[in-house]
mmCIF file of C-alpha atoms in Angstrom:
data_model
loop_
_atom_site.group_PDB
_atom_site.id
_atom_site.type_symbol
_atom_site.label_atom_id
_atom_site.label_comp_id
_atom_site.label_asym_id
_atom_site.label_seq_id
_atom_site.Cartn_x
_atom_site.Cartn_y
_atom_site.Cartn_z
ATOM 1 C CA MET A 209 -80.272 -3.549 55.572
ATOM 2 C CA ARG A 210 -78.794 -5.579 52.726
ATOM 3 C CA THR A 211 -78.310 -2.435 50.611
ATOM 4 C CA SER A 212 -76.278 -0.713 53.334
ATOM 5 C CA VAL A 213 -74.086 -3.806 53.763
ATOM 6 C CA THR A 214 -73.480 -3.871 50.018
ATOM 7 C CA ARG A 215 -72.629 -0.171 49.962
ATOM 8 C CA LEU A 216 -70.203 -0.619 52.852
ATOM 9 C CA TRP A 217 -68.509 -3.527 51.078
ATOM 10 C CA ILE A 218 -68.188 -1.531 47.832
ATOM 11 C CA TRP A 219 -66.813 1.475 49.712
ATOM 12 C CA ARG A 220 -64.205 -0.705 51.494
ATOM 13 C CA GLU A 221 -63.168 -2.387 48.245
ATOM 14 C CA PHE A 222 -62.703 0.817 46.314
ATOM 15 C CA ALA A 223 -61.039 2.626 49.211
ATOM 16 C CA CYS A 224 -58.073 0.219 49.056
ATOM 17 C CA TRP A 225 -57.507 0.681 45.338
ATOM 18 C CA PRO A 226 -54.810 3.147 44.405
ATOM 19 C CA PRO A 227 -55.943 6.161 42.420
ATOM 20 C CA LEU A 228 -55.549 5.941 38.670
ATOM 21 C CA GLY A 229 -52.167 7.269 37.766
ATOM 22 C CA GLY A 230 -50.187 7.890 34.633
ATOM 23 C CA VAL A 231 -49.077 4.262 34.458
ATOM 24 C CA THR A 232 -52.662 2.977 34.474
ATOM 25 C CA ILE A 233 -53.704 5.457 31.808
ATOM 26 C CA ALA A 234 -50.728 4.637 29.584
ATOM 27 C CA ALA A 235 -51.338 0.908 30.086
ATOM 28 C CA THR A 236 -54.984 1.261 29.033
ATOM 29 C CA VAL A 237 -54.038 3.097 25.832
ATOM 30 C CA LEU A 238 -51.292 0.554 25.109
ATOM 31 C CA LEU A 239 -53.709 -2.328 25.687
ATOM 32 C CA GLY A 240 -56.105 -0.797 23.164
ATOM 33 C CA LYS A 241 -53.324 -0.483 20.584
ATOM 34 C CA VAL A 242 -52.214 -4.077 21.125
ATOM 35 C CA LEU A 243 -55.761 -5.414 20.789
ATOM 36 C CA LEU A 244 -56.199 -3.495 17.530
ATOM 37 C CA LYS A 245 -52.929 -4.846 16.126
ATOM 38 C CA LYS A 246 -54.059 -8.381 16.987
ATOM 39 C CA GLN A 247 -57.420 -7.776 15.225
ATOM 40 C CA ARG A 248 -59.352 -8.229 18.486
ATOM 41 C CA SER A 249 -61.547 -5.198 17.919
ATOM 42 C CA ASP A 250 -64.638 -6.505 19.753
ATOM 43 C CA GLU A 251 -62.605 -6.985 22.909
ATOM 44 C CA CYS A 252 -60.921 -3.621 22.379
ATOM 45 C CA VAL A 253 -64.270 -1.813 22.235
ATOM 46 C CA ARG A 254 -65.539 -3.611 25.325
ATOM 47 C CA ILE A 255 -62.459 -2.850 27.421
ATOM 48 C CA LEU A 256 -61.948 0.738 26.295
ATOM 49 C CA GLU A 257 -65.639 1.648 26.608
ATOM 50 C CA SER A 258 -65.516 0.434 30.208
ATOM 51 C CA SER A 259 -62.447 2.619 30.807
ATOM 52 C CA LEU A 260 -63.994 5.852 29.527
ATOM 53 C CA LEU A 261 -65.660 6.865 32.785
ATOM 54 C CA PRO A 262 -62.726 6.182 35.139
ATOM 55 C CA LEU A 263 -60.359 8.012 32.770
ATOM 56 C CA ALA A 264 -62.780 10.819 31.858
ATOM 57 C CA ASP A 265 -60.628 13.603 33.299
ATOM 58 C CA SER A 266 -57.317 12.355 31.902
ATOM 59 C CA PRO A 267 -55.665 13.793 28.801
ATOM 60 C CA ALA A 268 -55.650 10.301 27.266
ATOM 61 C CA ILE A 269 -59.444 10.287 26.923
ATOM 62 C CA ILE A 270 -59.079 11.569 23.362
ATOM 63 C CA ASP A 271 -56.818 8.614 22.523
ATOM 64 C CA LEU A 272 -59.378 6.207 23.996
ATOM 65 C CA HIS A 273 -62.133 7.653 21.796
ATOM 66 C CA LEU A 274 -59.884 7.416 18.733
ATOM 67 C CA LEU A 275 -58.937 3.816 19.516
ATOM 68 C CA ILE A 276 -62.602 2.896 19.919
ATOM 69 C CA GLY A 277 -63.344 4.586 16.587
ATOM 70 C CA GLU A 278 -60.543 2.616 14.936
ATOM 71 C CA ALA A 279 -61.914 -0.603 16.454
ATOM 72 C CA HIS A 280 -65.331 0.179 14.958
ATOM 73 C CA ARG A 281 -63.597 0.773 11.615
ATOM 74 C CA GLN A 282 -61.975 -2.668 11.851
ATOM 75 C CA ARG A 283 -65.357 -4.159 12.716
ATOM 76 C CA ALA A 284 -66.835 -2.541 9.557
ATOM 77 C CA MET A 285 -69.282 -0.520 11.652
ATOM 78 C CA PRO A 286 -69.038 2.982 10.166
ATOM 79 C CA SER A 287 -72.178 4.239 11.921
ATOM 80 C CA ARG A 288 -70.680 3.444 15.348
ATOM 81 C CA ALA A 289 -67.355 5.023 14.347
ATOM 82 C CA LEU A 290 -69.171 8.170 13.192
ATOM 83 C CA GLU A 291 -71.125 8.358 16.462
ATOM 84 C CA LYS A 292 -67.871 8.107 18.407
ATOM 85 C CA MET A 293 -66.160 10.799 16.301
ATOM 86 C CA GLN A 294 -69.150 13.127 16.589
ATOM 87 C CA ALA A 295 -69.200 12.647 20.365
ATOM 88 C CA LEU A 296 -65.474 13.310 20.556
ATOM 89 C CA TRP A 297 -65.806 16.529 18.531
ATOM 90 C CA ALA A 298 -68.779 17.708 20.598
ATOM 91 C CA VAL A 299 -67.053 17.226 23.940
ATOM 92 C CA HIS A 300 -63.396 18.074 23.272
ATOM 93 C CA ASP A 301 -62.013 21.244 21.824
ATOM 94 C CA TRP A 302 -59.950 20.611 18.695
ATOM 95 C CA ARG A 303 -57.221 22.856 20.142
ATOM 96 C CA SER A 304 -56.650 20.285 22.883
ATOM 97 C CA MET A 305 -55.811 17.609 20.300
ATOM 98 C CA SER A 306 -52.287 16.901 19.124
ATOM 99 C CA GLU A 307 -51.505 16.855 15.424
ATOM 100 C CA ARG A 308 -51.501 13.038 15.393
ATOM 101 C CA GLN A 309 -54.879 12.975 17.124
ATOM 102 C CA LEU A 310 -56.320 15.420 14.593
ATOM 103 C CA VAL A 311 -55.014 13.331 11.696
ATOM 104 C CA ASP A 312 -56.553 10.179 13.202
ATOM 105 C CA TYR A 313 -59.805 12.016 13.926
ATOM 106 C CA TRP A 314 -60.240 13.369 10.389
ATOM 107 C CA PHE A 315 -59.430 9.996 8.807
ATOM 108 C CA LEU A 316 -61.907 8.129 11.013
ATOM 109 C CA ARG A 317 -64.556 10.804 10.534
ATOM 110 C CA GLY A 318 -64.121 10.655 6.756
ATOM 111 C CA TYR A 319 -64.170 6.857 6.659
ATOM 112 C CA ALA A 320 -67.261 6.677 8.845
ATOM 113 C CA ALA A 321 -69.172 9.399 7.015
ATOM 114 C CA GLU A 322 -68.445 7.750 3.666
ATOM 115 C CA GLY A 323 -69.558 4.402 5.072
ATOM 116 C CA VAL A 324 -72.982 5.740 6.069
ATOM 117 C CA GLY A 325 -73.520 7.696 2.863
ATOM 118 C CA LYS A 326 -72.763 11.220 4.115
ATOM 119 C CA TYR A 327 -70.531 11.998 1.163
ATOM 120 C CA ASP A 328 -70.208 15.774 1.627
ATOM 121 C CA GLU A 329 -69.115 15.296 5.234
ATOM 122 C CA ALA A 330 -66.744 12.514 4.171
ATOM 123 C CA MET A 331 -65.184 14.668 1.472
ATOM 124 C CA GLU A 332 -64.604 17.551 3.885
ATOM 125 C CA ALA A 333 -63.105 15.281 6.560
ATOM 126 C CA LEU A 334 -60.834 13.453 4.125
ATOM 127 C CA GLU A 335 -59.628 16.752 2.657
ATOM 128 C CA TRP A 336 -58.713 17.867 6.190
ATOM 129 C CA PHE A 337 -56.939 14.529 6.690
ATOM 130 C CA LEU A 338 -54.964 14.858 3.465
ATOM 131 C CA GLY A 339 -54.052 18.446 4.279
ATOM 132 C CA LEU A 340 -52.713 17.529 7.717
ATOM 133 C CA SER A 341 -50.937 14.285 6.840
ATOM 134 C CA SER A 342 -48.010 14.196 4.498
ATOM 135 C CA ALA A 343 -46.560 10.742 5.135
ATOM 136 C CA ASP A 344 -49.482 8.830 6.618
ATOM 137 C CA PRO A 345 -49.901 5.356 5.066
ATOM 138 C CA ARG A 346 -53.697 5.838 5.053
ATOM 139 C CA ARG A 347 -53.424 8.580 2.397
ATOM 140 C CA GLY A 348 -53.999 5.999 -0.361
ATOM 141 C CA ILE A 349 -57.208 4.836 1.288
ATOM 142 C CA ALA A 350 -58.351 8.459 1.564
ATOM 143 C CA PHE A 351 -57.673 9.107 -2.125
ATOM 144 C CA ILE A 352 -59.630 5.979 -3.078
ATOM 145 C CA MET A 353 -62.572 7.031 -0.879
ATOM 146 C CA LEU A 354 -62.549 10.484 -2.481
ATOM 147 C CA GLY A 355 -62.777 8.720 -5.825
#
């Protein structure tokens, strides 16, 4: 009996919520960017990870994965960043990514692979990054990582 009452309450609550629209998606991505700029990467990961499922069918899902990867980079957790980049690559076709998303992806993949000791993978990813980015400020970091 209690379970059915709970289900009814949940159904009523969610039925009054408006569907996720473009404004909600854009606001979630913007919130992630703001949290990263303010060096609040733990909070960024928590919030964006909780938004992945509701926004799973939106085009901004790639940006959410990239922002989470960048937050893991700021947290000095290369293994988590690599897991996120590998999951992103496995699920999304690279042709669906914009040029900016590809540049971000290859940089994060290279950083993360280098951080966990996968040097061949890091070298390949950073070479892709350098080939795609001509004026990215992270190019210096990539050259240093390539050694």
